[in-house]
Short mmCIF file of N, CA, C and O in Angstrom, two decimals:
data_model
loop_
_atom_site.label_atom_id
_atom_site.label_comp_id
_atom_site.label_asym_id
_atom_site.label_seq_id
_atom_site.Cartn_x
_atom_site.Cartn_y
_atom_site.Cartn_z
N UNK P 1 -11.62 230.21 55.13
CA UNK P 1 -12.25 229.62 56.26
C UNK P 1 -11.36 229.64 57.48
O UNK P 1 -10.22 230.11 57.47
N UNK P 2 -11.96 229.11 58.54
CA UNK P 2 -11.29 229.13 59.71
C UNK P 2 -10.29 227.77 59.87
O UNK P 2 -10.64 226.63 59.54
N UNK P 3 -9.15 228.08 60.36
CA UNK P 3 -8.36 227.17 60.51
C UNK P 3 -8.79 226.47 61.98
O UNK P 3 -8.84 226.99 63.10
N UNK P 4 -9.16 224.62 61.37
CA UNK P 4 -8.76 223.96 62.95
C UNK P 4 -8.63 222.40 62.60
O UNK P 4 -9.12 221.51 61.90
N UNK P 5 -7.60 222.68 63.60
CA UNK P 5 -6.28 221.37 63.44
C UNK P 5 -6.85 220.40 64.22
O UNK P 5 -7.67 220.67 65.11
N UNK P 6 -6.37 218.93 63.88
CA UNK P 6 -6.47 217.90 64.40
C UNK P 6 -6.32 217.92 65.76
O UNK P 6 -5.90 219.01 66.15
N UNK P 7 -6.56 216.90 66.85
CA UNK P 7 -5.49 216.97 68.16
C UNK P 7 -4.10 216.31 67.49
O UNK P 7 -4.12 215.50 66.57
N UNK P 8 -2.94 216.79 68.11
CA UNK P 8 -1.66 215.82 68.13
C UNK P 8 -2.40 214.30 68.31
O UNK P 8 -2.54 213.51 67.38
N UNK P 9 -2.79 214.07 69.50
CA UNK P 9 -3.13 212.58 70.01
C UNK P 9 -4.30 211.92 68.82
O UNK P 9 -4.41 210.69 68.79
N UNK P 10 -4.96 212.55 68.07
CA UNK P 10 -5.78 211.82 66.89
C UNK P 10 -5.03 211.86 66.04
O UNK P 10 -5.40 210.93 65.32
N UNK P 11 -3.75 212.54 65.37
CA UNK P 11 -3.19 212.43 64.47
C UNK P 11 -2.46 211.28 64.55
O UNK P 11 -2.21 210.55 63.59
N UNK P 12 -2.12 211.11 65.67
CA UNK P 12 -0.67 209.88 65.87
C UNK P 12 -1.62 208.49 65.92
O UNK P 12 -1.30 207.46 65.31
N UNK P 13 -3.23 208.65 66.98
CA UNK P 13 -3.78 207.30 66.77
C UNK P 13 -3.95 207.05 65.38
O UNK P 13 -3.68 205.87 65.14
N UNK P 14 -4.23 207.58 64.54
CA UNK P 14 -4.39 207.40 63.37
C UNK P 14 -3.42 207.40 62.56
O UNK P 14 -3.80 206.58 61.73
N UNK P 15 -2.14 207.87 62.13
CA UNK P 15 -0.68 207.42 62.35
C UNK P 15 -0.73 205.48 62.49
O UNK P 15 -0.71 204.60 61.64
N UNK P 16 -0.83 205.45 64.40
CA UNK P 16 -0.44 204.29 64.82
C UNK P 16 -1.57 202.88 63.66
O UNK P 16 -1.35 201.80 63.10
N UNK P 17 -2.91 203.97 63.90
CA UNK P 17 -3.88 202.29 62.63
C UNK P 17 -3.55 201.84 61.65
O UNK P 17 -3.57 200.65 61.36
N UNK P 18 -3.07 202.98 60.80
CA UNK P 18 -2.84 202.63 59.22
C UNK P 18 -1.38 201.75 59.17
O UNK P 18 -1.17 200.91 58.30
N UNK P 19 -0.21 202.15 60.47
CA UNK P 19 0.60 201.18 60.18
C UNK P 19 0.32 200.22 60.76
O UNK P 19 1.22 199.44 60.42
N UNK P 20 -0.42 199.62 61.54
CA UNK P 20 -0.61 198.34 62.03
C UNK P 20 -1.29 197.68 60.84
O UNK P 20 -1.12 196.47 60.69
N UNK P 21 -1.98 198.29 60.06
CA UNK P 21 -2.66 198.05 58.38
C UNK P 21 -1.79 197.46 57.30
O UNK P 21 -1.99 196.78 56.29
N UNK P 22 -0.54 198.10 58.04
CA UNK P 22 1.01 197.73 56.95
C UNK P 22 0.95 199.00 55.93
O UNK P 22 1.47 198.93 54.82
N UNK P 23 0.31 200.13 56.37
CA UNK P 23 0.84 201.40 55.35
C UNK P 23 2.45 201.43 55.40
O UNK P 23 3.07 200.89 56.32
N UNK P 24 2.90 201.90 54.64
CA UNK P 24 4.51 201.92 54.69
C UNK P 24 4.46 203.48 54.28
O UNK P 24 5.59 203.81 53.93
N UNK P 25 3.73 204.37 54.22
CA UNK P 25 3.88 205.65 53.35
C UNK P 25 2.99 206.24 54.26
O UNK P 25 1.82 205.87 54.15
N UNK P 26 3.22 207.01 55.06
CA UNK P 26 1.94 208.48 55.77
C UNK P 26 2.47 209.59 55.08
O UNK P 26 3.57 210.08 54.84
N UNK P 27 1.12 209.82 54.82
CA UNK P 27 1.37 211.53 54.07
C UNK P 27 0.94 212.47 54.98
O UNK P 27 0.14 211.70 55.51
N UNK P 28 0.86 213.08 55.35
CA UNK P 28 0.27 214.62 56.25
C UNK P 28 0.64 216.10 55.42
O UNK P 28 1.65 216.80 55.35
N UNK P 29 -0.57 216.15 54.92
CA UNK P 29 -0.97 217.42 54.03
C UNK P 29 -2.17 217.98 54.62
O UNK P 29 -2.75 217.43 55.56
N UNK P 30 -2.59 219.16 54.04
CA UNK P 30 -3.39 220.13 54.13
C UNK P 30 -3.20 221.09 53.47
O UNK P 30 -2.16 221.29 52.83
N UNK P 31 -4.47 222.07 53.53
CA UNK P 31 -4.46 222.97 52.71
C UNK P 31 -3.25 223.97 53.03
O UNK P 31 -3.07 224.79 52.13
N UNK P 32 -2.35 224.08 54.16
CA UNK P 32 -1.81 224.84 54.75
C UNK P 32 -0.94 224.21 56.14
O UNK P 32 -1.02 224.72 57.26
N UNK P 33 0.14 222.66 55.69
CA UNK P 33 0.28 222.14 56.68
C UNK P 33 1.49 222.76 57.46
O UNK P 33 2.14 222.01 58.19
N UNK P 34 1.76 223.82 57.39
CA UNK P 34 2.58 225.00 58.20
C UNK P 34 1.82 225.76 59.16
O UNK P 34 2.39 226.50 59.95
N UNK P 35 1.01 225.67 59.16
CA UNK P 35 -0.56 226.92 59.74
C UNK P 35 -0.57 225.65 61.09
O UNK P 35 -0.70 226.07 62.24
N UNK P 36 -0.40 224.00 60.83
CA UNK P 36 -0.93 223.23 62.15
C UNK P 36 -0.48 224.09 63.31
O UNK P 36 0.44 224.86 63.56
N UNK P 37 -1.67 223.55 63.96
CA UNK P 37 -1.81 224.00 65.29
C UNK P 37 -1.63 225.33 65.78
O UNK P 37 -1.44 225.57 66.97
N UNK P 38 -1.68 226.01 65.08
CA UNK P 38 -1.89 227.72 65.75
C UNK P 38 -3.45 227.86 66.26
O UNK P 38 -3.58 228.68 67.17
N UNK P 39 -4.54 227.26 65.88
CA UNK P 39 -5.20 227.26 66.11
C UNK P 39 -5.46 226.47 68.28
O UNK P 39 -5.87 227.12 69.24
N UNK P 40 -5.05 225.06 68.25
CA UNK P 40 -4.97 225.14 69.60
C UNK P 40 -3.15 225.29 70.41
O UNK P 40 -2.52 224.80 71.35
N UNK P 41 -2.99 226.04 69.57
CA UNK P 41 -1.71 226.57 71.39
C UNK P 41 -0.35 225.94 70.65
O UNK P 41 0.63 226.61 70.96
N UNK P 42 0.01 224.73 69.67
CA UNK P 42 1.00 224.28 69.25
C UNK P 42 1.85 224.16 67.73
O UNK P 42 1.76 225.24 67.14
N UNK P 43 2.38 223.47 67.20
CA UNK P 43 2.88 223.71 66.14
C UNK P 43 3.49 222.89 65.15
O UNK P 43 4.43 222.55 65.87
N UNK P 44 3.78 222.11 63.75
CA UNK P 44 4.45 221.78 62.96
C UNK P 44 5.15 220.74 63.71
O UNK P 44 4.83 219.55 63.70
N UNK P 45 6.30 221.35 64.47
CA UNK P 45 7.31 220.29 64.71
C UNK P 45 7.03 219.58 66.10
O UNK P 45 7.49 218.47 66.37
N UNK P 46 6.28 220.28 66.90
CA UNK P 46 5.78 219.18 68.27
C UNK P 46 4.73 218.22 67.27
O UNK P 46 4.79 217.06 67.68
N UNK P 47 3.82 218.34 66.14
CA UNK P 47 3.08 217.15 65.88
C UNK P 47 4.36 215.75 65.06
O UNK P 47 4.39 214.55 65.32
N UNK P 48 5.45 216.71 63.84
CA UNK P 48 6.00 215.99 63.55
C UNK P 48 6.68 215.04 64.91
O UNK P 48 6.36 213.86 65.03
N UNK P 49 7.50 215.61 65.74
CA UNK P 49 7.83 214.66 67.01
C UNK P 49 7.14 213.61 67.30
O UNK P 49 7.63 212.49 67.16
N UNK P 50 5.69 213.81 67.83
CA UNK P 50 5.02 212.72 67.74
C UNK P 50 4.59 211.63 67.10
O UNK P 50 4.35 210.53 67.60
N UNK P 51 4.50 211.97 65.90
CA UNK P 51 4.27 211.04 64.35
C UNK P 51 5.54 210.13 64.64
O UNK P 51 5.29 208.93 64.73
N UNK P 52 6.95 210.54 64.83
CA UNK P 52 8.22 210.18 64.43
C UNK P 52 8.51 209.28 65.80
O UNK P 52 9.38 208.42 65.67
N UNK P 53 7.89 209.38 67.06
CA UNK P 53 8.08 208.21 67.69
C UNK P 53 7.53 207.41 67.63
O UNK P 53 8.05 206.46 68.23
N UNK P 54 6.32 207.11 67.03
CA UNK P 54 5.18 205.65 66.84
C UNK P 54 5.69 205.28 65.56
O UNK P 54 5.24 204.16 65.34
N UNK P 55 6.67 205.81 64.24
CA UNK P 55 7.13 205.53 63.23
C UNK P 55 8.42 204.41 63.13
O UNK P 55 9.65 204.52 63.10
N UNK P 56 7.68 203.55 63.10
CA UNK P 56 9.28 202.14 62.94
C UNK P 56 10.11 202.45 61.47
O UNK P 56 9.93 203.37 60.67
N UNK P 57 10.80 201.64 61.44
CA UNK P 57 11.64 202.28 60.47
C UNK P 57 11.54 201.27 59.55
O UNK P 57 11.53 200.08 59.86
N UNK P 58 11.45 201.91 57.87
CA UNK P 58 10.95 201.28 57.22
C UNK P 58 10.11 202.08 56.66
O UNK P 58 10.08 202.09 55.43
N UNK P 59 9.22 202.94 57.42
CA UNK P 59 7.78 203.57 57.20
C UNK P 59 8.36 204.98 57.12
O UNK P 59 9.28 205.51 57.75
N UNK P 60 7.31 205.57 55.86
CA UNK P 60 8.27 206.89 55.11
C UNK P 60 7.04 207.81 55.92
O UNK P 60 5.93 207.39 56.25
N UNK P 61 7.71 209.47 56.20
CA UNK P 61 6.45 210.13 56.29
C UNK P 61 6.82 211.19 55.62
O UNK P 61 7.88 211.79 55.80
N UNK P 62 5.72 211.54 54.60
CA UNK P 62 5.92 212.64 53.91
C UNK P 62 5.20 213.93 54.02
O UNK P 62 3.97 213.89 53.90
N UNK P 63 5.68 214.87 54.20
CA UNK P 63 5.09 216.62 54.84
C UNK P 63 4.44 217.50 53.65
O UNK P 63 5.37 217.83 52.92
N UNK P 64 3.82 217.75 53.41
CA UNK P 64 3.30 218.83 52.26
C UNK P 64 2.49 219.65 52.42
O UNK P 64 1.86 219.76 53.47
N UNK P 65 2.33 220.58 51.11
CA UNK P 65 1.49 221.69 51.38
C UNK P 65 1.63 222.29 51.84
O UNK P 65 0.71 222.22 52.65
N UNK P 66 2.60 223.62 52.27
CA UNK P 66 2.50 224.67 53.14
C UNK P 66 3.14 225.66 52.30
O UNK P 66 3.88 225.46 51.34
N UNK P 67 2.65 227.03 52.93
CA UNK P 67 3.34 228.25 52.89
C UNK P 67 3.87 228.73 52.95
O UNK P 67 4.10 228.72 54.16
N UNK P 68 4.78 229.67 52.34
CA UNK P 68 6.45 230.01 53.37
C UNK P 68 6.10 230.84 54.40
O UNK P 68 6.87 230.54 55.32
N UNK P 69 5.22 231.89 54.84
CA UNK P 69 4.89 232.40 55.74
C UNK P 69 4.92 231.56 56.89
O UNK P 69 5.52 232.05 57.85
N UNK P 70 4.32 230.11 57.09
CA UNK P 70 3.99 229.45 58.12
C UNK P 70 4.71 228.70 58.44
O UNK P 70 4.78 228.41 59.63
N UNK P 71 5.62 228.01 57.40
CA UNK P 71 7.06 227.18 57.85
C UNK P 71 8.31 227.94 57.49
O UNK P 71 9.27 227.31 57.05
N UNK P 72 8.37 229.23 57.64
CA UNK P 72 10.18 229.53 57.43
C UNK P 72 9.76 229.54 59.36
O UNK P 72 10.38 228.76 60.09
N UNK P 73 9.13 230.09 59.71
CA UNK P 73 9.20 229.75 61.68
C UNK P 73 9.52 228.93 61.79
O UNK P 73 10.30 228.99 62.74
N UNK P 74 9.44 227.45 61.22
CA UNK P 74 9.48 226.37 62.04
C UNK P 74 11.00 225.01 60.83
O UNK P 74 11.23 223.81 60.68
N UNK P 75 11.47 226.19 60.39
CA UNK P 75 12.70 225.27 58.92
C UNK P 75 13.53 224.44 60.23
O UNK P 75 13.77 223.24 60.17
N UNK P 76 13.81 225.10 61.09
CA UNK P 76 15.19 224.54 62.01
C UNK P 76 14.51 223.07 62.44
O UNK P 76 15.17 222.03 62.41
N UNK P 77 13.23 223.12 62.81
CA UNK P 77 12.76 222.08 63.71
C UNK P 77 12.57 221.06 62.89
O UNK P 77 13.15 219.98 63.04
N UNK P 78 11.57 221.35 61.78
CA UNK P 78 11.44 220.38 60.89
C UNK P 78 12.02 219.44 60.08
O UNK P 78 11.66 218.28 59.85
N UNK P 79 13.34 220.31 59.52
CA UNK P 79 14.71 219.96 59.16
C UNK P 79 15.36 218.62 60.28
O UNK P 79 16.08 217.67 59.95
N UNK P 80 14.81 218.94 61.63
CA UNK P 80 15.69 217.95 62.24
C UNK P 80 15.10 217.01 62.60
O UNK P 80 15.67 215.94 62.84
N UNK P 81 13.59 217.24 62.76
CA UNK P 81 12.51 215.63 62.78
C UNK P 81 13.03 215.13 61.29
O UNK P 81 13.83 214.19 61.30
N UNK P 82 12.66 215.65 60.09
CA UNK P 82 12.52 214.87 58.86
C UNK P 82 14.36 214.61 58.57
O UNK P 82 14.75 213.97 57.59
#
């Protein structure tokens, strides 16, 4: 199927609900969560950035699911958000 990604800005409001909920654990998976955002214009580590400033500390976020095709591009960046 066709790949299409969240906005950054719905990922993080939704991010920001579940911890005001008291989630202590965000997961962000997909079938292919290396592939984010090629579809509109961006990528992997500009969404992780965003996640990681509304994230207090305390609160885990965990990355999964991807391909090596779609994250060896992006190891340097990711490596340094997570």
């Amino acid at each position: 199927g066709d790949l299409v990604s969240y906005s950054p800005e719905s990922v993080v409001s939704r991010v920001r609900a579940v911890i005001a909920e008291g989630v202590r654990e965000v997961w962000l998976s997909s079938e292919d969560t290396g592939a984010y955002g090629k579809d509109i214009g961006i990528g992997l580590p500009q969404l992780l950035d965003a996640i990681v400033e509304v994230i207090p500390e305390g609160v885990m976020l965990r990355v999964g699911m991807t391909n090596p095709p779609h994250i060896i591009e992006h190891m340097e960046a990711v490596a340094r958000v997570l």
